[in-house]
Coordinates of C-alpha atoms and ligand atoms in Angstrom, one line a residue:
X1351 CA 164.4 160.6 101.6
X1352 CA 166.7 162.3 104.3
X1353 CA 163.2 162.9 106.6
X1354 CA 166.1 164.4 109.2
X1355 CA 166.7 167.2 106.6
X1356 CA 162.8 167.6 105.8
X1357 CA 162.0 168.2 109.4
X1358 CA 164.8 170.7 110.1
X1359 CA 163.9 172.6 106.8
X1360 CA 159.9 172.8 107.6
X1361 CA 161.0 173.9 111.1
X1362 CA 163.0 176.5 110.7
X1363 CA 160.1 177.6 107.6
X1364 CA 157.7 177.4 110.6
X1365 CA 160.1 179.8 113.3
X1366 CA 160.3 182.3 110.4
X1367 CA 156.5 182.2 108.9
X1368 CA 154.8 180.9 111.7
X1369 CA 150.9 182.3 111.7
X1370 CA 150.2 184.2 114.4
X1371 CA 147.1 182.7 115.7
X1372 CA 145.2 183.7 119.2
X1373 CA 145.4 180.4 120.6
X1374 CA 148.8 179.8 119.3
X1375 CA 152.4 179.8 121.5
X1376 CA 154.7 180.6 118.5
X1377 CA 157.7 179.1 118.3
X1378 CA 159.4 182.0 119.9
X1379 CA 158.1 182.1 122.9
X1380 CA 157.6 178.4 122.9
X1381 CA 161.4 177.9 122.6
X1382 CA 161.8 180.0 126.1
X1383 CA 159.3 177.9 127.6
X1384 CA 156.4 179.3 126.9
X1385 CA 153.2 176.7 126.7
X1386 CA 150.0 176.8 125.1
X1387 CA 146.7 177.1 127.1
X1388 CA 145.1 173.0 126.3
X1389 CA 141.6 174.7 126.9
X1390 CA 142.5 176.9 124.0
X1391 CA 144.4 175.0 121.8
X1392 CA 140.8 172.9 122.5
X1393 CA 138.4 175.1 122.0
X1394 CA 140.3 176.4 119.1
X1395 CA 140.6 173.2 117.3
X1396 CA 136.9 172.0 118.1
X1397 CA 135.9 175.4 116.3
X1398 CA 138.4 174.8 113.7
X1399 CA 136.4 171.7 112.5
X1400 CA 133.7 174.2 111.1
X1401 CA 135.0 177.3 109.9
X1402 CA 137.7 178.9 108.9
X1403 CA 140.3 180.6 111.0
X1404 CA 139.2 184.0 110.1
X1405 CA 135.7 183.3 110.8
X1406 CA 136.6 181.2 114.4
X1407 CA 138.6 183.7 115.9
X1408 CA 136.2 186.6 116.9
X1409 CA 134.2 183.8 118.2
X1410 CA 137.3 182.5 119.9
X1411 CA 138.0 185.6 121.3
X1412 CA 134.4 186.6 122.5
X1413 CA 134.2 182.7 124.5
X1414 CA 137.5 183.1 125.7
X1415 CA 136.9 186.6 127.4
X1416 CA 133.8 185.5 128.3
X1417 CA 134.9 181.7 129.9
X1418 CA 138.4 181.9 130.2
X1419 CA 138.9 178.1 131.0
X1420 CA 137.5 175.0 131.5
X1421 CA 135.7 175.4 134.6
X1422 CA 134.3 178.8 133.9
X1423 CA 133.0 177.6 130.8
X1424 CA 131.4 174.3 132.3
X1425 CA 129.3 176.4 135.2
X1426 CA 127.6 178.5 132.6
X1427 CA 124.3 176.9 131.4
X1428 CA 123.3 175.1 128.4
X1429 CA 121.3 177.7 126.8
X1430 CA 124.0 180.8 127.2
X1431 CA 126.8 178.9 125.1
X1432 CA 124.4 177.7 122.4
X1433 CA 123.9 181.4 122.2
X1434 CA 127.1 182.3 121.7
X1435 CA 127.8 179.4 119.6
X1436 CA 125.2 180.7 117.1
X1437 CA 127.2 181.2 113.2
X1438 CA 129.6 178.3 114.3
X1439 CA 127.6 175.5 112.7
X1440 CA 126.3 172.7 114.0
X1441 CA 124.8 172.5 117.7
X1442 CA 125.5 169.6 118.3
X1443 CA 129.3 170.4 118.7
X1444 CA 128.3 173.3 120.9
X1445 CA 126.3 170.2 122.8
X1446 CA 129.8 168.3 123.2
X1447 CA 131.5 171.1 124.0
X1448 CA 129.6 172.0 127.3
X1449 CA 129.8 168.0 127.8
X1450 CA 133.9 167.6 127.4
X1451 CA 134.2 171.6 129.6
X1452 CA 132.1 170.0 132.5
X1453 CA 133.9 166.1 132.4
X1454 CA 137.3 168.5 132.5
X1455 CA 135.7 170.4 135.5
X1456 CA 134.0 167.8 137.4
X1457 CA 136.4 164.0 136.9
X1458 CA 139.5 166.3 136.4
X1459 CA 139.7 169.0 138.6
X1460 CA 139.7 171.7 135.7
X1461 CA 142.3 170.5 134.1
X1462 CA 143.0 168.7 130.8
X1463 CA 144.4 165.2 130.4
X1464 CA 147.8 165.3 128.9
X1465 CA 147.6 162.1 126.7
X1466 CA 145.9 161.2 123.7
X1467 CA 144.2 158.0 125.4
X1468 CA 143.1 160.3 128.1
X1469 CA 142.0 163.0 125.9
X1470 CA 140.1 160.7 123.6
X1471 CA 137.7 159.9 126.6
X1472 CA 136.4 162.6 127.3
X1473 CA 132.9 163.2 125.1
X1474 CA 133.2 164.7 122.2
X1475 CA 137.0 164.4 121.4
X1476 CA 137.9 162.4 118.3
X1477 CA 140.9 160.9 117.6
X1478 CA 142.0 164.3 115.5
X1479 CA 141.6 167.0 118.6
X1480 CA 143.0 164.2 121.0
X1481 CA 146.0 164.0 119.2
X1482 CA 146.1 167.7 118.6
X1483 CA 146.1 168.9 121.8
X1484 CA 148.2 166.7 123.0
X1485 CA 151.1 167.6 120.2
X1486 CA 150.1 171.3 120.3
X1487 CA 149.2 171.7 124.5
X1488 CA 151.6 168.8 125.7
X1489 CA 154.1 168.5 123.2
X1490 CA 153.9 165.1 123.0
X1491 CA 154.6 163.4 119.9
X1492 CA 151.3 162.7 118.3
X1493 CA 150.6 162.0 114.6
X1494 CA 147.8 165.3 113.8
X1495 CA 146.6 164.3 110.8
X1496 CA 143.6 166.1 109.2
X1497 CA 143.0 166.8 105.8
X1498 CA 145.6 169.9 104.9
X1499 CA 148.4 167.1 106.4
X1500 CA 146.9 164.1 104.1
X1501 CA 147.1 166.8 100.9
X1502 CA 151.0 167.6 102.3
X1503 CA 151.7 163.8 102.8
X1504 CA 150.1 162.7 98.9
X1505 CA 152.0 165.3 97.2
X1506 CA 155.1 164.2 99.2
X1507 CA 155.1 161.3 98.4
X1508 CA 153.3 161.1 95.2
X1509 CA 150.9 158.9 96.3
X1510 CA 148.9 157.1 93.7
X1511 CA 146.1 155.6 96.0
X1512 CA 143.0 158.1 95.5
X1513 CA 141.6 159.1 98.6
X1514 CA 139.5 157.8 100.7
X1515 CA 141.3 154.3 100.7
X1516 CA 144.8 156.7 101.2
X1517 CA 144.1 157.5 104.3
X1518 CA 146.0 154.7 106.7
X1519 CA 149.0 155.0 104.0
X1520 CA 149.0 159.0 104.4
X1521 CA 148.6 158.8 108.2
X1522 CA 151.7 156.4 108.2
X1523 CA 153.0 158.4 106.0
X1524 CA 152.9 161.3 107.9
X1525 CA 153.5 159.6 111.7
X1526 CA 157.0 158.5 110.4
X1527 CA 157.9 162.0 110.3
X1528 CA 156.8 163.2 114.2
X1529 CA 159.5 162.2 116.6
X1530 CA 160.0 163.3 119.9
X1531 CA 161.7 166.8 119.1
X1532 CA 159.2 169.5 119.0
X1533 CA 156.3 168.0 118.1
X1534 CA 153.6 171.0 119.1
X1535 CA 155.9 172.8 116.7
X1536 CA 156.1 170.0 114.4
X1537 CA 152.3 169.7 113.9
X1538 CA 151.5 173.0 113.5
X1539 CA 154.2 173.8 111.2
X1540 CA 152.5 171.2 108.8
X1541 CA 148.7 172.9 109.4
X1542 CA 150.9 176.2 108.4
X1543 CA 152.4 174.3 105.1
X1544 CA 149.0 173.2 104.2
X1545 CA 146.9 176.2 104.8
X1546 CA 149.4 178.5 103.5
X1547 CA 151.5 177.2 100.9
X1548 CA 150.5 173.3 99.8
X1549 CA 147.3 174.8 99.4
X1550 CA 144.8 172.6 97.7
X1551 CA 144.4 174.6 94.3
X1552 CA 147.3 176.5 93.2
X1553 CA 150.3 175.2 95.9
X1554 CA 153.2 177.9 96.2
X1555 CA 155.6 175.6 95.5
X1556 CA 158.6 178.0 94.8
X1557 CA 158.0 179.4 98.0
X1558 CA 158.0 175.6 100.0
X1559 CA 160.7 174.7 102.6
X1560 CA 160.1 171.5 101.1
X1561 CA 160.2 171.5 97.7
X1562 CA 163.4 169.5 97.1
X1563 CA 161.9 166.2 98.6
X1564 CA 158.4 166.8 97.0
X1565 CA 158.1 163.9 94.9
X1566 CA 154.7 165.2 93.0
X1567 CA 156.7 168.2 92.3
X1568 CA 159.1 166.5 90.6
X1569 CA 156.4 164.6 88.7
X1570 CA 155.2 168.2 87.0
X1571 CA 151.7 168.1 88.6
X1572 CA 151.6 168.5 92.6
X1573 CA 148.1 170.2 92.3
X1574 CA 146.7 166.5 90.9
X1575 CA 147.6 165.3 94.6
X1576 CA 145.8 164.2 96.4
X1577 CA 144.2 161.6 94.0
X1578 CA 140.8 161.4 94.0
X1579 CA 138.7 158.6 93.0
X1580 CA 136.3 158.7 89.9
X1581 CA 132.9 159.3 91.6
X1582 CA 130.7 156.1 91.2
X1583 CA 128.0 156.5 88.5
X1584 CA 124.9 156.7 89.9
X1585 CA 122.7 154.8 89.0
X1586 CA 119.1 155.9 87.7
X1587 CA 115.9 154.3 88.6
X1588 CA 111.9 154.7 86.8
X1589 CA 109.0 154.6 88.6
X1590 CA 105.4 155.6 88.9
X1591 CA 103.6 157.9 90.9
X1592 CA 99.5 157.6 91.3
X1593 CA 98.2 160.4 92.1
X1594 CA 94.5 160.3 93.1
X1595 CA 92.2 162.9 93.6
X1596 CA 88.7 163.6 95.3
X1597 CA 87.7 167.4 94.6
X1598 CA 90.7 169.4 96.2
X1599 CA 92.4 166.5 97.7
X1600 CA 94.4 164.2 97.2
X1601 CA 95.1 160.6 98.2
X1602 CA 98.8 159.6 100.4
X1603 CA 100.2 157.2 101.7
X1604 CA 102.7 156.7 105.0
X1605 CA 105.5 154.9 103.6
X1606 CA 107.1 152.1 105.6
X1607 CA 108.8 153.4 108.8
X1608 CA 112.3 151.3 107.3
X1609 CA 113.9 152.6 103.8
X1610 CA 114.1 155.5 101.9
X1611 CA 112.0 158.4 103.1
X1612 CA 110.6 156.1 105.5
X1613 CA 107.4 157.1 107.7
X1614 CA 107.2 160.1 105.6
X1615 CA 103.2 161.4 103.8
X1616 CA 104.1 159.7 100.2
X1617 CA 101.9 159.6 96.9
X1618 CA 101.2 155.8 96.1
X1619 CA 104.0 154.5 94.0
X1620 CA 105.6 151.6 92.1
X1621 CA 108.6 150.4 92.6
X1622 CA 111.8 152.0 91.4
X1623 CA 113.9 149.8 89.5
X1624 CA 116.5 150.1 86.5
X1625 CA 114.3 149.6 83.9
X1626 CA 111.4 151.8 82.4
X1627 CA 108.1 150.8 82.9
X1628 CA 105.6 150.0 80.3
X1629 CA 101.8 151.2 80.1
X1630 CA 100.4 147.9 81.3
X1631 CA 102.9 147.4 84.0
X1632 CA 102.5 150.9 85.1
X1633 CA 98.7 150.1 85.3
X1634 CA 99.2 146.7 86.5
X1635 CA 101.2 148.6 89.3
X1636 CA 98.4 150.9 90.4
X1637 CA 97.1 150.6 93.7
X1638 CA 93.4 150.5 92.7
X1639 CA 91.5 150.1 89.9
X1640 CA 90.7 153.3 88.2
X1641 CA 90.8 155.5 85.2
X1642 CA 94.7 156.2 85.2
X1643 CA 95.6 158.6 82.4
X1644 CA 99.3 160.5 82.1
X1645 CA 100.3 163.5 84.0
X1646 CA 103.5 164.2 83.3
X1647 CA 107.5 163.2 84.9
X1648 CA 109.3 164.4 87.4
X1649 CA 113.2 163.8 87.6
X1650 CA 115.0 163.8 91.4
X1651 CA 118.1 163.0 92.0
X1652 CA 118.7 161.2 95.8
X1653 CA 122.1 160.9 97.5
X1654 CA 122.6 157.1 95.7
X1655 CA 120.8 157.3 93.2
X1656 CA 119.0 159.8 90.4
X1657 CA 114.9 158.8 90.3
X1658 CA 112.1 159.3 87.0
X1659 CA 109.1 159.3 88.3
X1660 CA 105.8 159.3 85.6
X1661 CA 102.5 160.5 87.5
X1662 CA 99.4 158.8 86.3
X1663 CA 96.3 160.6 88.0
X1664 CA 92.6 159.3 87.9
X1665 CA 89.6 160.1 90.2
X1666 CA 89.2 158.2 93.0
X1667 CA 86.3 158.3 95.9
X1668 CA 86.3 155.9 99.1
X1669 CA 90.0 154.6 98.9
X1670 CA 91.0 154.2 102.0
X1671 CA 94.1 156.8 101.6
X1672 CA 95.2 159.5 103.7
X1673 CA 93.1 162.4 102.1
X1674 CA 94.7 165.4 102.0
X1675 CA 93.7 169.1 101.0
X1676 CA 95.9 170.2 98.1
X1677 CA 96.9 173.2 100.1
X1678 CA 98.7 171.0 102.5
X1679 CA 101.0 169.3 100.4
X1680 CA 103.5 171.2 101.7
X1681 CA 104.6 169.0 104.2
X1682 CA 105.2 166.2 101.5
X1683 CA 108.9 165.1 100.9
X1684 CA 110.1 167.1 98.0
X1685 CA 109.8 163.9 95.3
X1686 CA 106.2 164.2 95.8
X1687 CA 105.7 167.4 96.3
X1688 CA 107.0 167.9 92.5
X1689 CA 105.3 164.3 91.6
X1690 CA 102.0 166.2 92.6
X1691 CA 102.2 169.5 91.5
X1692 CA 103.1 168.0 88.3
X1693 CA 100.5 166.1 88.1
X1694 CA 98.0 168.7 89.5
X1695 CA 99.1 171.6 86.6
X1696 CA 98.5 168.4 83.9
X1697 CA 94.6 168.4 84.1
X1698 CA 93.0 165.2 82.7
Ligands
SF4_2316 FE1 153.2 171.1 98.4 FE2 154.5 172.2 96.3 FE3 155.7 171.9 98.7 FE4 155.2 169.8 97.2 S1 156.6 171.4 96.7 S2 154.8 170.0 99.4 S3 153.2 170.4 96.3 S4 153.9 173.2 98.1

């Protein structure tokens, strides 16, 4: 591949298309000298990590009139900017954020590092908005990689490794293609290419500066790119639930503060294994002796792995169980909460 020719052909794609963003120095201006604000090109990309552009830039706009830098942003208090911050997602960003404006205020005199390593120490800055800053802010040649360039790089390059095991290969990939010429320009062209025209569903392919040295558009199926790996079965698990009643309450346990919904108000339960669970096991299981009859299933699927859970329900009296009125089930974990109400509507 003649990577000299790619990068002159995405470039001059980027000086004619370029997105005009609010944080953004287009390539225009940048040519005459022009330089992008890091604080912005910072705050921008930290926003960027939630949303989308077009729902980050009013809030953009309403921080950056309101804290126009570093410093300005860093005096305010903790309780203003997690106001402001409110529809952007996740506080705890919002947390890091005042934490990386006040290290830039206070160890730095207001004023961003200019390297990746340096950038990359101050809290809150991954590796991704280090090296984006410093391309974007300081033109220096760092490899941005997030996941509009990995989708660029696997179609590229056709490359057969599903993701998430790509990853090193399509950040190699894509850091033997930065060089010292232009890099802010370089990296943001490639955000451009992937937001606009590699898109992930339907890629605009007649329309892309690159097309000639795409190699999954010469295999007939760029949209298949990146590849993706078969999601792992997951496995499924039986169990029993006991579920113990004294007039309207009913009997819990805490669960073990390690493990799976551990510490958490639990009906009394077998355990879950891979294989169903016969009458006298299930019995056998019980945690006291008592007149167990069936109360229906409940099915619930967990993050690793998909649960049936029978309810057995007898009578019980002085177990020494955390007795609790029906009306507060509630707070239960939702696995019980179904376990129980199932068993609740089945009367014996
Ligand atoms: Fe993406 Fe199509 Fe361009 Fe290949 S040719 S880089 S798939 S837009």
């Amino acid at each position: 591949m003649d990577r000299d020719r790619l990068r002159a052909n995405l470039l001059a794609w980027y000086d004619a298309h370029a997105r005009a963003l609010p944080w953004r120095v287009g390539p225009t201006d940048h040519a005459q000298g022009a330089r992008a604000d890091p604080y912005r090109v910072w705050l921008s990309e930290v926003m960027l990590q939630q949303t989308t552009v077009p729902h980050a830039t009013p809030y953009f706009l309403a921080f950056t009139e309101r804290w126009p830098d570093a410093r300005a942003l860093a005096a305010e208090g903790d309780g203003e900017v997690m106001a402001a911050w409110a529809g952007l997602g996740y506080y705890a960003r919002a947390r890091n954020l005042l934490a990386c404006a006040r290290a830039v205020a206070q160890a730095h005199g207001g004023v961003f590092p200019a390297t990746e390593e340096g950038l990359r120490a101050l809290p809150g800055v991954g590796a991704y908005t280090a090296a984006a800053v410093a391309a974007i802010a300081f033109d220096r040649p760092a490899n941005v990689v997030d996941g509009n360039v990995e989708r660029v790089m696997a179609r590229l390059f056709a490359v057969e490794t599903p993701l998430p095991d790509a990853k090193p290969e399509l950040k190699r990939l894509a850091g033997e293609l930065v060089t010292a010429e232009r890099p802010g320009d370089w990296a943001q062209a490639l955000m451009d290419l992937g937001a606009t025209v590699c898109r992930p569903k339907s890629p605009l392919c007649e329309r892309c500066p690159v097309a000639e040295f795409c190699a999954a558009l010469a295999g007939g199926a760029p949209e298949s790119y990146p590849r993706k790996s078969a999601k792992a079965a997951r496995p499924h698990r039986f169990g029993i639930a006991y579920l113990l009643t004294r007039g309207d309450q009913v009997g819990l346990v805490r669960r073990p503060p390690r493990g799976l919904l551990g510490g958490m108000l639990a009906l009394p339960t077998s355990d879950w294994r891979a294989t169903p669970w016969s009458e006298a096991e299930a019995l056998a299981a019980a945690p006291v002796d008592a007149d167990w009859r069936a109360a229906g299933e409940v099915e619930h699927v967990f993050t690793h792995f998909s649960l049936s859970l029978r309810v057995l329900r007898a009578r019980g009296g002085a177990e020494p169980l955390i007795w609790t009125p029906t009306r507060d089930l509630g707070a239960l974990p939702s696995v019980f909460l179904k376990a129980a109400r199932a068993g609740l509507d089945n009367l014996l």
